[in-house]
Amino acid sequence: MAGQPRYPTIEIYKEVCIRCGACDPACPEDVMRIGADGYPFAKYTEDCQACFLCEWDCPVNAIKISVHKWWEEDQPAA
Amino acid sequence: MAEKIVHHQADVLIIGGGAAGAMAAIRAKECGADVLLADKSVFGASGCAALASGAYITYMPGDDLAFHLAGRGVLVNQTQAIKAIYATYDVLKILDGWGVRFVKENGEIWRGKGFSGAAASGGLAAGLVGGGTAMMKVVRKEALRRGVRVLNRTPITDLLTSDGRLPTAGQVIGAIGFSGREEEIHVCQAKSVVMCAGGFNFGYKRPGQNFAGMPLDITSDGVAMQLRAGAVMGNMAVGSKYLQSMEFCCAPGIEHFTTMGTGWVNKDGVDVMRRFGESEAEFTRRLSLGHAVALEMLEGRSVYLDGSQLTPDKVRLLWNVIPIIMQTFENAGYEITRDRIPYIPVNAATYGSSHGGGAVVNEKLETSLPGLFAAGASSDGMNISPNLNLSWCMVLGWWAGEHAAKYAQSASLRDAMPEQVGDLSRKALKYLNGDRLTFNDVHGKAAQALIDLGVITSDEKLTLARNTLLDLLAVYDKVKAKDRHDLVKVVGLRNSLEALTVILQYLLHRQESRGSVINSDHPETDNQNWLTLTKSKLEPDGKIKLWDDPIPRETFYVHYKPKPGMSMHPFFKVVGRQVDAPK
């Protein structure tokens, strides 16, 4: 059996973030928003397709996208 | 309605900011037009282009033209294809001049035969350092530097027409959309409009999964808008299967691995391409890879990418040109030269960066509707190829921008009819006040209908899927968007469903297996009755009319003449052989 499919994980390191706002327009899927405190947060995590554009556009490496292996072994596909 | 109506005027309106739209905008601006570009996402990060692999398929002086034409299939307008092939080099020089970085060897732009791309077997591609992502950043900068005005996060929902009707008997005078962030309706008046809103790809991403198809936002908005406006559409029967990783987002450029020294194996380590011939094992096309994977699946096996033969040089090259997928593998803990990575084929019909189904355009990139031009995957690409890759989309965009700017010089701005603006605004926003259905309800059912089509389809399966989608469209008004972000998705999904029902209508009409369309009821490719292009148009009575236009042989068969007659589809040739083989 295959494992359970999993969303990508989006981590934002506030202690590193300089609140430049570059990650919001970097996202093609409109996942990121800038909060009232100026820090970004992932508002629509379920739409993240792990393209890494926000991570790559962040000037200070304050974002980490993680994708997860879940496929465990061969199985007949539909 | 609390919505603010924002009015815009431009000589040329470009809908969509991918590769075609960006080039159209720049060229129209260079030709003296005032240009407005509307992007559903963010110009430079949206569409296929920004996530595309860095394979820029290009001609270079001294190349054998026939090589570039080879393998494009029989339904190709070779006269236009030859022009486009030469133009890929012109655009390459323009990009190089702007500072787009190509992989170089001894100071010269390097090309790899490994970068076949989609179904074309004659690919020689330059490598974009940093993939489409890096290229689009440079192109975006060039557009902004020239004064192209941009509306980001503003999905255009419909075309505005001189008679206020969809489908129209008049001309296209602009377009209407809404802001994905603010309570705003955007009404754009333009002397000419260039549709560059991409092709069709139905993202398979479902709750809990971390993969999709090509970007989720490639929902055939351009195809659907042109359908509704009554433009003549064509080539939408050119279906495709498309491979994606089981676990991750789509893998733009995965076929590039094949000639880099990788293979496609089943769990027993057997090279699955060898069943389709030695040449396919050496130089796999996405098309035949789809066939091979389909056959393995039929026999109950998955297919894996096997990169154990990749040299460190090739690994470095792949990091340069397909950084997204390399990072995905690494990030998930796969070591490309050590681990096998599972893949599945996906029915994507006509879609995204590598397809040529859309509005029929002439050599000026004009659609059948006055004032409307189309380029990239929203157009049929003048039938220069069964599939449009990155460089061809850029060439088409460049030409469309030029012709749209010229058209605008002798056209004038027309006021949109208030009734049409009102109707289309309400239509776009009504899902905010929807009923009980959610995006996930409809998406899940539609995705299942596509999965049920199977890798090997049949007339019954096609009919069933089409009926399911028509049923979903019949209740679509009940879908409720949670917020404006959700509204963008809901409107996009509706466009996907509308386009897909028409694509399925085409597939049923063709009654043959061709390319990646494998239909067990019609196992033969029919070059006897079907050396034709299927076209369609939405009639005022709401019905889609389909017809076949004969292929003008003098323009289509310059270098490659198809054999008229029936031939067994390559997939069934292999399946048939296997059935006949002694146990």
XYZ file of C-alpha atoms in Angstrom:
661
model
C 0.000 0.000 0.000
C 1.003 3.548 -0.598
C 1.424 5.908 2.296
C -0.780 8.878 3.037
C -0.396 11.818 0.643
C 0.811 14.921 2.443
C 0.737 18.646 1.823
C 4.028 20.464 1.543
C 5.110 22.199 4.725
C 5.785 25.928 4.710
C 7.998 27.267 7.487
C 8.612 30.976 7.964
C 11.415 31.962 10.332
C 10.287 35.242 11.908
C 13.642 35.739 13.594
C 15.294 35.854 10.159
C 12.518 37.598 8.148
C 13.176 41.246 7.314
C 9.530 41.876 6.378
C 10.386 42.914 2.815
C 7.213 41.355 1.409
C 8.908 39.669 -1.548
C 7.329 36.294 -0.867
C 3.733 37.376 -1.474
C 4.132 38.388 -5.139
C 6.491 35.465 -5.686
C 3.707 32.932 -5.215
C 1.805 31.947 -8.354
C -0.879 30.265 -6.268
C -1.634 33.199 -3.962
C -0.714 31.198 -0.861
C 1.130 33.914 1.070
C -0.244 36.966 2.791
C 1.471 39.694 4.782
C 0.001 40.036 8.266
C -0.687 43.276 10.165
C 2.674 42.863 11.908
C 4.449 42.886 8.530
C 5.403 39.226 8.689
C 4.227 36.847 5.983
C 2.119 33.830 6.740
C 0.895 30.973 4.595
C -2.836 31.586 4.416
C -3.694 28.942 1.811
C -1.268 26.123 2.527
C -3.496 23.608 0.730
C -2.781 25.390 -2.563
C 1.002 25.285 -2.228
C 2.431 23.198 -5.039
C 5.988 23.347 -3.750
C 7.448 25.288 -6.665
C 9.991 26.946 -4.305
C 9.565 30.403 -5.893
C 8.919 32.090 -2.513
C 11.881 30.311 -0.953
C 14.148 31.346 -3.824
C 12.907 34.955 -3.863
C 13.456 35.449 -0.139
C 16.638 37.526 0.217
C 17.455 36.165 3.681
C 16.416 32.494 3.489
C 13.560 32.940 5.937
C 11.261 30.468 4.158
C 11.605 26.725 3.939
C 9.302 24.591 1.792
C 9.380 20.875 2.476
C 7.854 18.167 0.351
C 7.362 14.711 1.704
C 7.938 11.251 0.417
C 4.945 9.047 0.965
C 4.959 6.468 -1.769
C 6.072 3.300 -0.093
C 5.989 0.465 -2.536
C 4.765 -0.625 -5.910
C 1.047 -0.970 -6.286
C -1.241 -1.251 -9.282
C -2.375 2.259 -10.116
C -5.923 3.042 -11.161
C -22.851 45.521 -4.962
C -20.049 47.002 -2.886
C -17.675 46.370 -5.734
C -15.765 49.277 -7.125
C -15.677 49.348 -10.915
C -12.227 50.254 -12.217
C -11.987 51.300 -15.856
C -8.883 50.866 -17.996
C -8.121 51.869 -21.559
C -5.292 50.615 -23.736
C -4.386 50.183 -27.367
C -3.601 46.529 -26.778
C -4.827 44.380 -23.894
C -2.807 41.238 -23.232
C -4.601 38.573 -21.204
C -2.058 36.426 -19.407
C 1.541 37.019 -18.411
C 3.290 33.793 -19.331
C 5.813 33.330 -22.096
C 3.465 34.267 -24.955
C 1.837 37.172 -23.133
C 5.134 38.679 -22.016
C 6.565 38.594 -25.521
C 3.323 39.933 -27.040
C 3.355 42.821 -24.559
C 6.964 43.733 -25.264
C 6.558 43.540 -29.033
C 3.291 45.532 -29.040
C 4.982 48.182 -26.926
C 7.960 48.290 -29.295
C 5.483 48.806 -32.152
C 4.222 51.936 -30.447
C 1.121 50.655 -28.679
C 0.041 51.498 -25.178
C -0.125 48.068 -23.548
C -2.002 46.719 -20.555
C -1.321 43.173 -19.364
C -3.718 41.437 -16.986
C -2.530 38.420 -15.056
C -4.610 36.096 -12.938
C -1.546 35.460 -10.836
C 1.573 37.639 -10.842
C 3.250 38.593 -14.091
C 6.554 36.770 -14.199
C 5.597 34.050 -11.727
C 2.428 32.786 -13.332
C 1.546 30.197 -15.899
C 3.637 27.385 -17.273
C 6.548 29.563 -18.242
C 7.717 30.475 -14.766
C 7.797 26.848 -13.734
C 8.928 25.521 -17.085
C 12.051 23.547 -17.605
C 14.848 25.531 -19.146
C 14.643 23.783 -22.481
C 14.477 26.420 -25.178
C 14.053 24.370 -28.353
C 15.762 26.315 -31.075
C 17.018 26.337 -34.593
C 20.537 27.560 -35.236
C 22.115 28.520 -38.554
C 23.521 25.466 -40.284
C 20.930 23.094 -38.828
C 19.064 20.669 -41.033
C 15.556 22.082 -41.260
C 14.052 18.663 -41.890
C 15.434 17.521 -38.535
C 13.506 20.271 -36.787
C 10.333 19.360 -38.653
C 10.637 15.649 -38.100
C 8.343 13.954 -35.680
C 5.786 16.696 -35.489
C 3.139 14.437 -36.949
C 0.983 14.870 -39.972
C -1.459 17.532 -38.849
C 1.089 20.287 -39.142
C 1.147 23.431 -41.242
C 4.734 23.121 -42.379
C 4.841 26.480 -44.154
C 4.198 28.278 -40.873
C 6.223 25.777 -38.876
C 9.322 26.572 -40.951
C 8.890 30.300 -40.256
C 8.489 29.554 -36.556
C 11.534 27.285 -36.503
C 13.717 30.076 -37.928
C 12.137 32.590 -35.560
C 13.102 30.565 -32.494
C 16.690 31.606 -33.203
C 15.716 35.286 -33.628
C 13.963 35.206 -30.265
C 16.905 33.381 -28.696
C 19.196 36.229 -29.782
C 16.757 38.778 -28.349
C 16.655 36.911 -25.031
C 20.433 36.593 -24.966
C 20.655 40.342 -25.590
C 18.382 41.048 -22.643
C 20.660 39.061 -20.386
C 18.740 35.799 -20.175
C 21.361 33.248 -19.170
C 21.861 30.225 -21.374
C 24.107 27.270 -20.647
C 27.309 28.011 -22.556
C 30.246 25.923 -23.624
C 33.439 27.735 -24.595
C 31.453 30.971 -24.760
C 28.911 29.562 -27.214
C 25.289 28.735 -26.448
C 25.169 25.004 -25.838
C 22.391 22.800 -27.124
C 21.418 19.337 -26.039
C 19.587 16.737 -28.016
C 18.346 15.363 -24.745
C 15.828 18.140 -24.451
C 13.182 16.760 -26.707
C 10.158 18.193 -25.031
C 6.645 16.892 -25.335
C 5.901 14.779 -28.362
C 8.399 16.283 -30.747
C 11.308 14.052 -31.486
C 13.326 16.646 -33.377
C 14.256 18.781 -30.438
C 17.558 20.525 -30.070
C 17.325 22.817 -27.112
C 19.416 25.506 -25.549
C 19.401 25.331 -21.767
C 18.113 28.253 -19.735
C 20.107 28.611 -16.544
C 17.608 28.643 -13.690
C 14.855 27.270 -15.941
C 11.820 29.230 -17.052
C 11.771 30.850 -13.618
C 14.964 32.820 -14.188
C 14.093 33.580 -17.822
C 10.693 35.035 -16.932
C 12.243 37.362 -14.354
C 14.382 38.917 -17.081
C 11.520 39.089 -19.583
C 9.246 40.701 -16.986
C 11.887 43.322 -16.273
C 12.139 44.130 -19.982
C 8.357 44.542 -20.238
C 8.178 46.835 -17.208
C 11.201 48.844 -18.387
C 9.355 49.556 -21.634
C 6.280 50.785 -19.784
C 3.921 47.845 -20.109
C 1.198 48.419 -17.511
C 0.334 45.377 -15.426
C -2.716 44.285 -13.452
C -1.651 41.463 -11.138
C -3.969 39.070 -9.303
C -6.728 40.075 -11.692
C -8.328 37.139 -13.460
C -10.047 38.170 -16.657
C -13.345 36.323 -16.812
C -14.835 37.188 -20.197
C -14.349 39.146 -23.377
C -16.416 42.280 -23.979
C -18.035 42.535 -27.386
C -19.406 45.303 -29.613
C -22.893 43.771 -29.707
C -22.868 43.022 -26.000
C -23.349 39.341 -26.674
C -21.537 36.052 -26.056
C -21.203 34.428 -28.523
C -20.801 37.580 -30.516
C -21.603 38.462 -34.092
C -19.561 41.615 -33.643
C -16.034 42.341 -32.553
C -14.007 42.069 -29.358
C -13.648 45.460 -27.659
C -11.978 44.536 -24.379
C -12.389 42.244 -21.425
C -13.707 42.162 -17.899
C -12.257 40.637 -14.749
C -12.129 40.979 -11.010
C -9.467 41.504 -8.423
C -8.456 38.426 -6.498
C -7.606 40.600 -3.500
C -9.770 43.761 -3.495
C -13.490 44.286 -3.991
C -12.975 45.490 -7.522
C -14.308 44.741 -10.981
C -11.916 45.673 -13.788
C -13.316 46.769 -17.138
C -10.609 46.964 -19.802
C -11.340 48.677 -23.101
C -8.837 47.997 -25.859
C -8.497 48.440 -29.600
C -7.188 44.900 -29.832
C -6.933 42.018 -27.401
C -4.328 39.246 -27.356
C -5.413 36.085 -25.566
C -2.397 34.446 -23.937
C -4.081 32.839 -20.964
C -2.574 29.413 -21.480
C -3.982 26.037 -22.201
C -5.778 23.315 -20.427
C -4.403 21.271 -17.633
C -6.582 19.782 -15.010
C -4.634 19.834 -11.810
C -5.076 16.575 -9.955
C -4.230 18.056 -6.640
C -6.762 16.934 -4.128
C -7.080 17.587 -0.425
C -4.053 16.306 1.390
C -1.882 15.759 -1.647
C 1.193 17.764 -2.298
C 1.232 17.394 -6.018
C -0.770 18.964 -8.774
C -0.584 18.954 -12.519
C 1.295 21.752 -14.105
C 0.492 24.838 -12.031
C -2.996 24.741 -10.609
C -3.821 28.013 -12.237
C -3.658 26.654 -15.796
C -7.386 26.232 -16.028
C -7.919 26.909 -19.726
C -9.375 30.342 -19.000
C -8.332 31.574 -22.436
C -9.783 28.574 -24.204
C -13.056 28.879 -22.291
C -13.362 32.647 -22.809
C -12.836 32.264 -26.538
C -15.299 29.373 -26.677
C -17.959 31.487 -24.999
C -17.238 34.426 -27.290
C -17.865 32.210 -30.310
C -14.355 32.080 -31.726
C -13.603 29.208 -34.070
C -11.577 26.692 -32.081
C -9.375 23.954 -33.406
C -6.930 21.185 -32.691
C -8.502 20.389 -29.365
C -8.523 16.689 -30.162
C -4.779 16.628 -29.831
C -4.766 15.104 -26.427
C -1.822 14.367 -24.302
C -0.748 12.268 -21.483
C 1.567 13.791 -19.185
C 3.790 12.254 -16.582
C 4.035 13.429 -13.065
C 5.648 12.215 -9.966
C 3.385 10.209 -7.692
C 4.295 12.375 -4.795
C 5.194 15.850 -5.898
C 4.091 18.661 -8.087
C 4.326 18.062 -11.768
C 7.712 17.536 -13.182
C 8.169 19.999 -15.992
C 10.907 18.597 -18.121
C 11.134 15.072 -16.805
C 11.592 13.660 -20.275
C 14.849 15.570 -20.320
C 16.279 12.968 -18.046
C 16.073 10.260 -20.586
C 18.959 11.098 -22.839
C 20.949 12.410 -19.916
C 21.544 8.817 -18.982
C 18.455 7.866 -17.077
C 15.943 5.180 -17.749
C 12.350 4.404 -17.014
C 12.029 1.102 -15.244
C 9.445 -0.967 -13.472
C 10.038 -2.257 -9.962
C 11.959 -5.223 -11.329
C 14.388 -2.832 -12.969
C 13.201 -3.650 -16.502
C 13.554 -0.741 -18.952
C 9.941 -0.081 -19.933
C 10.836 1.838 -23.090
C 12.553 -1.094 -24.761
C 9.179 -2.636 -25.450
C 8.578 0.333 -27.736
C 11.890 -0.001 -29.524
C 15.575 0.728 -29.045
C 15.268 4.281 -30.341
C 12.645 5.074 -27.729
C 14.945 3.771 -25.009
C 17.709 6.020 -26.318
C 15.641 9.104 -27.019
C 12.356 8.968 -25.207
C 9.565 11.259 -26.226
C 7.002 12.268 -23.646
C 4.388 10.780 -25.931
C 5.887 7.296 -26.111
C 6.801 7.443 -22.455
C 3.094 7.883 -21.779
C 2.385 4.803 -23.876
C 5.018 2.776 -22.072
C 3.765 3.766 -18.656
C 0.187 3.037 -19.721
C 1.189 -0.471 -20.695
C 2.965 -1.087 -17.388
C -0.058 0.187 -15.511
C -2.279 -2.071 -17.554
C -0.201 -4.942 -16.287
C -0.356 -3.709 -12.721
C 3.066 -2.163 -12.356
C 4.208 1.344 -11.565
C 6.999 3.068 -13.410
C 10.032 4.634 -11.838
C 12.587 7.158 -12.970
C 15.984 5.521 -12.650
C 18.855 8.013 -12.561
C 21.555 5.599 -11.478
C 23.504 6.156 -14.704
C 23.626 9.954 -14.427
C 27.142 11.366 -14.433
C 28.018 14.283 -12.110
C 28.213 16.560 -15.194
C 24.692 15.673 -16.191
C 23.428 16.147 -12.648
C 24.923 19.660 -12.647
C 23.291 20.395 -16.003
C 19.916 19.242 -14.716
C 20.259 21.476 -11.660
C 20.776 24.340 -14.096
C 17.823 23.743 -16.373
C 15.224 21.975 -14.226
C 15.943 23.378 -10.786
C 12.397 22.985 -9.468
C 12.253 19.256 -9.940
C 15.831 18.693 -8.789
C 15.119 20.667 -5.645
C 11.889 18.727 -5.135
C 13.707 15.413 -5.258
C 16.471 16.564 -2.959
C 14.074 18.227 -0.563
C 12.033 15.031 -0.238
C 15.121 12.994 0.456
C 15.517 11.314 -2.911
C 19.049 10.941 -4.174
C 18.590 11.070 -7.925
C 21.491 8.776 -8.747
C 20.523 6.242 -6.097
C 16.746 6.132 -5.624
C 14.001 5.225 -8.015
C 11.241 7.810 -8.180
C 7.662 6.742 -8.957
C 5.742 8.302 -11.821
C 2.223 8.123 -13.201
C 0.732 9.295 -16.483
C -2.086 11.755 -16.308
C -4.784 12.496 -18.834
C -4.278 16.127 -19.480
C -6.142 16.522 -22.754
C -4.911 19.712 -24.343
C -3.058 21.728 -21.840
C -0.371 24.084 -20.778
C 2.863 24.910 -22.395
C 3.134 22.019 -24.723
C -0.166 21.990 -26.506
C -1.765 23.436 -29.524
C -5.504 23.344 -28.949
C -7.305 26.660 -28.847
C -8.610 29.460 -31.013
C -7.800 28.987 -34.678
C -5.418 31.758 -35.745
C -4.155 32.872 -39.133
C -0.614 33.966 -39.992
C -1.284 37.298 -38.263
C -2.392 35.439 -35.127
C -5.919 36.761 -35.670
C -8.775 34.622 -34.397
C -12.108 34.438 -36.232
C -13.336 37.341 -34.069
C -12.286 40.823 -35.215
C -10.107 42.523 -32.633
C -9.083 39.270 -30.960
C -5.654 37.744 -31.398
C -4.372 34.631 -29.661
C -0.958 33.170 -28.978
C 0.586 30.407 -26.956
C -1.536 27.561 -25.708
C -4.796 29.540 -25.911
C -4.380 29.408 -29.683
C -4.098 26.519 -32.102
C -0.657 27.899 -32.867
C -1.432 27.935 -36.604
C -0.977 24.173 -36.370
C 2.768 24.564 -36.483
C 3.040 21.658 -34.114
C 0.767 19.261 -32.290
C 2.293 20.710 -29.184
C 3.616 24.138 -28.381
C 6.757 24.346 -26.342
C 8.263 27.321 -24.573
C 10.165 28.765 -27.526
C 7.262 28.405 -29.951
C 4.913 30.123 -27.513
C 7.387 32.996 -27.304
C 7.618 33.255 -31.084
C 3.822 33.253 -31.433
C 3.530 35.887 -28.722
C 6.106 38.063 -30.433
C 4.195 37.914 -33.717
C 0.820 38.431 -32.042
C 2.061 41.557 -30.256
C 3.237 43.045 -33.528
C 0.019 42.353 -35.434
C -2.226 43.419 -32.549
C -0.348 46.737 -32.333
C -0.747 47.277 -36.082
C -4.443 46.452 -35.863
C -4.848 48.931 -32.999
C -3.426 51.748 -35.154
C -6.526 51.755 -37.333
C -9.075 50.738 -34.693
C -10.789 52.858 -32.084
C -11.870 52.298 -28.514
C -15.459 51.242 -28.104
C -17.532 51.656 -24.967
C -18.662 48.443 -23.374
C -22.408 48.007 -23.134
C -23.486 48.617 -19.524
C -25.789 45.569 -19.641
C -22.907 43.315 -20.628
C -20.652 44.761 -17.924
C -23.418 44.249 -15.368
C -24.216 40.701 -16.487
C -20.609 39.570 -16.604
C -19.775 41.181 -13.232
C -22.661 39.376 -11.598
C -21.685 36.142 -13.316
C -18.135 36.400 -12.007
C -19.041 37.282 -8.454
C -22.133 35.159 -7.930
C -20.160 32.311 -6.383
C -19.441 34.506 -3.353
C -23.149 34.051 -2.633
C -23.327 30.432 -3.740
C -25.116 27.623 -2.025
C -23.778 24.406 -0.533
C -21.272 22.986 -3.014
C -17.599 23.629 -2.381
C -14.667 23.850 -4.753
C -13.386 20.569 -3.374
C -16.738 18.822 -3.976
C -16.737 19.663 -7.667
C -12.999 19.364 -8.165
C -12.924 15.938 -6.565
C -15.720 14.623 -8.789
C -14.234 16.111 -11.939
C -10.778 14.755 -11.103
C -12.281 11.308 -10.570
C -14.064 11.547 -13.931
C -10.718 12.218 -15.587
C -9.023 9.378 -13.742
C -11.888 7.093 -14.805
C -11.164 7.950 -18.437
C -8.220 5.661 -17.901
C -4.933 5.628 -19.711
C -6.704 3.529 -22.305
C -10.047 5.060 -22.993
C -13.123 4.065 -24.960
C -16.144 5.786 -26.422
C -18.156 4.692 -23.408
C -15.616 6.116 -20.965
C -15.404 9.368 -22.921
C -19.197 9.703 -22.951
C -19.428 8.913 -19.255
C -16.789 11.478 -18.334
C -18.417 14.108 -20.513
C -21.831 13.466 -18.947
C -20.339 13.705 -15.453
C -18.782 17.062 -16.303
C -21.991 18.353 -17.903
C -23.866 17.324 -14.748
C -21.360 19.213 -12.632
C -21.729 22.290 -14.835
C -25.509 22.057 -14.525
C -25.270 22.496 -10.746
C -22.228 24.759 -10.773
C -24.222 27.828 -9.726
C -24.558 26.194 -6.322
C -20.818 26.368 -5.711
C -19.910 28.747 -2.944
C -16.581 30.537 -2.889
C -15.362 31.079 0.678
C -13.500 34.257 -0.199
C -11.929 35.986 -3.187
C -8.974 33.595 -3.236
C -11.451 30.741 -3.471
C -13.443 32.669 -6.079
C -10.423 32.679 -8.388
C -10.250 28.902 -8.093
C -14.003 28.431 -8.522
C -14.099 30.555 -11.687
C -11.022 28.749 -13.024
C -12.504 25.314 -12.365
C -15.646 26.280 -14.245
C -13.472 27.245 -17.222
C -11.682 23.897 -16.962
C -14.946 21.990 -17.023
C -16.305 23.968 -19.970
C -13.133 23.438 -21.988
C -12.908 19.783 -21.060
C -16.448 18.964 -22.164
C -15.555 20.338 -25.591
C -12.246 18.460 -25.671
C -14.110 15.233 -24.927
C -16.590 16.073 -27.680
C -13.632 16.328 -30.082
C -12.179 13.032 -28.884
C -15.505 11.251 -29.411
C -15.799 12.822 -32.841
C -12.387 11.676 -34.077
C -13.068 7.930 -33.720
C -9.405 6.996 -33.853
C -6.343 6.557 -31.677
C -3.791 9.236 -32.370
C -0.826 10.392 -30.353
C -1.584 9.975 -26.699
C -5.267 9.350 -27.279
C -5.536 5.586 -26.930
C -9.094 4.480 -27.607
C -9.754 0.754 -27.434
C -12.827 1.137 -29.684
C -10.689 2.677 -32.413
C -7.175 1.216 -32.171
C -6.073 2.583 -35.528
C -4.734 5.975 -36.482
C -6.959 6.917 -39.353
C -5.103 8.793 -42.050
C -7.670 7.663 -44.597
C -10.704 9.553 -43.368
C -9.101 11.841 -40.858
C -6.365 13.801 -42.543
C -8.440 16.712 -41.420
C -8.443 19.281 -38.681
C -11.457 19.276 -36.406
C -12.819 22.691 -35.581
C -15.700 23.968 -33.505
C -17.757 26.991 -32.724
C -20.362 27.858 -30.137
C -23.571 28.736 -31.952
C -26.066 31.333 -30.691
C -28.390 28.467 -29.696
C -25.806 27.343 -27.137
C -24.740 24.226 -29.048
C -21.174 23.485 -30.065
C -20.903 22.787 -33.769
C -18.029 20.511 -34.836
C -16.754 20.087 -38.360
C -13.693 18.853 -40.221
C -11.638 20.989 -42.538
C -9.490 19.212 -45.071
C -5.796 19.845 -44.648
C -4.442 21.978 -47.468
C -1.760 19.569 -48.595
C 0.335 22.134 -50.399
C 1.052 23.892 -47.117
C 1.147 20.875 -44.905
C 3.360 18.396 -46.645
C 6.534 20.076 -47.738
C 9.114 17.936 -45.996
C 7.039 15.169 -44.600
C 4.260 13.457 -46.468
C 2.000 11.173 -44.438
C 0.922 7.874 -45.838
C -2.825 7.941 -46.376
C -4.484 4.901 -44.908
C -5.099 3.167 -41.637
C -2.287 2.171 -39.320
C -2.377 0.479 -35.958
C -1.554 2.932 -33.177
C 1.927 2.246 -31.705
C 0.453 1.372 -28.335
C -1.807 -1.320 -29.787
C 1.018 -2.614 -31.945
C 2.868 -3.481 -28.749
C -0.192 -4.742 -26.908
C -1.194 -6.790 -29.945
C 2.242 -8.370 -30.269
C 2.163 -9.280 -26.665
C -1.241 -10.892 -26.910
C -0.021 -12.994 -29.844
C 3.198 -14.045 -28.158
C 3.387 -17.677 -27.003
C 2.871 -18.039 -23.264
